[in-house]
Amino acid sequence: FCFGYMWIFEEYENNSGGCCGGAAASVGGANHGCWIEPLYLLYKELPCCVAKVELTHSFFGRLVAKVLNMVLVERDSVCGRRAALDAIANRAKPKSGFPPLLVFPEGTTHSPGTLITFKRGAFAPLQPVQPVVFRYPFCNYDPGWVIQTGTLWHAVRMLCQVYNCLHVRWLKVVAPNEQELLGTEGKITGMDFAERVRDLMAEHGGDPPLIKTSHMYDDVKLLYRITTYGLKNAMSHTSSSELGTLLDWNLEDIEWAVEKFRIFDRNGDGNLDMAEFCQGFKLEQHDPVVQILFRALDKDGLGLLDFKEAALAVAFLSPSMKPELTIKLCFLLFSPDGAALTRRQFEELLEFVYLHADTHESCLLYTSPSPRDS
């Protein structure tokens, strides 16, 4: 009420009226639009929170962290993140003796109408989770904390409204299924569970459904590190999670690539033509292999490469590229739908890898007495 939230509408799918579905779950996960959600949940249940270690940089923050026995995460440290995972796993155990554990699995604030990629911390212990969805119907000021402003100014802006409104929806407790407990080969423990909970929150979180995006905390961090050019011409075509999946790049790699792309883009139009591409990568423009590579990267056939396409070129031209990743990228380049390679697409791939390949030999792969899908 002190911040103008005179109407808080609560809905309970689990009919328990509790933060973590009573004794059914020891972990609560919620979307994170601003600092109002932690205040509301502290008032409701006084849970044990997971928070960034920067919170303790102030005297008041240190005091709150000590009183609530918070799990503090060093987000930029591998060891810090691993220690936080271990602490979450210990507190998420049944009858651990700790209060319910509150986690914001996205790891940062964002627009309340979206759900960005969940981190696995709340889901790695593979314990039942209580999802909570917050919505902020507004007329003039969106309370989503998406710009770099202080808490005080953000509160002042909210207080300038006639009133603020908050909808809270407590979904049913979600437990990991058998497949998630056993794990999926090639996937990190808890990621399948995290994605299923995110799907449920997006679908049942209210009307209209929340929008899911592939962005994550690293994208938010990247926003403050790259230039306006990078925001407009580079990251508008992809996301850090996509580049991490495709190319195994971290934030420093992406930041380096954005700056290189800006230097290569001499006319500043946000794309690389054939001349800029060859000059930037120091390639011979009339080399047949270079021309085949450029055509393969240029999906729309306009003779221009955007940042994502140029990033794939960096990966291809890197001597440290892993063979399995190169094969994956080749498949993505020559199969536009990502489903299968036709005979002609496979011949083009062979011509790219082996300039004078005998494509007649490849026909043998597509001829067989057994039924094939061509």
Short mmCIF file of C-alpha atoms in Angstrom, two decimals, residues 27 62 75 88 91 101 126 136-137 173-174 181 185 187 201 217 233 236 246 248 253 268 272 277 287 312 341 349:
data_model
loop_
_atom_site.label_atom_id
_atom_site.label_comp_id
_atom_site.label_asym_id
_atom_site.label_seq_id
_atom_site.Cartn_x
_atom_site.Cartn_y
_atom_site.Cartn_z
CA VAL A 27 10.86 -24.06 -3.76
CA ARG A 62 23.74 -6.76 4.26
CA ARG A 75 26.74 -14.25 -11.10
CA ILE A 88 19.96 -24.23 -3.28
CA ARG A 91 17.79 -26.00 1.15
CA LEU A 101 13.13 -21.05 -0.83
CA LEU A 126 14.55 -31.92 -9.09
CA TYR A 136 0.90 -5.43 -13.64
CA PRO A 137 -2.13 -3.91 -15.41
CA VAL A 173 2.69 -27.24 -7.66
CA VAL A 174 4.75 -28.82 -10.45
CA LEU A 181 14.26 -37.28 -13.14
CA GLU A 185 21.23 -37.21 -22.90
CA LYS A 187 21.17 -31.79 -21.59
CA MET A 201 3.63 -20.18 -16.43
CA TYR A 217 20.44 -12.58 -18.10
CA ASN A 233 22.58 -3.90 -36.06
CA SER A 236 18.57 -7.41 -33.10
CA LEU A 246 25.40 -22.51 -31.98
CA ASP A 248 29.80 -21.93 -27.84
CA ASP A 253 33.35 -13.53 -27.48
CA GLY A 268 27.51 1.51 -41.44
CA LEU A 272 28.42 -6.84 -44.96
CA PHE A 277 33.25 -9.47 -46.10
CA ASP A 287 38.16 -17.45 -54.80
CA LEU A 312 28.75 -18.20 -38.62
CA LEU A 341 19.27 -32.33 -46.83
CA LEU A 349 27.71 -28.97 -49.41
#
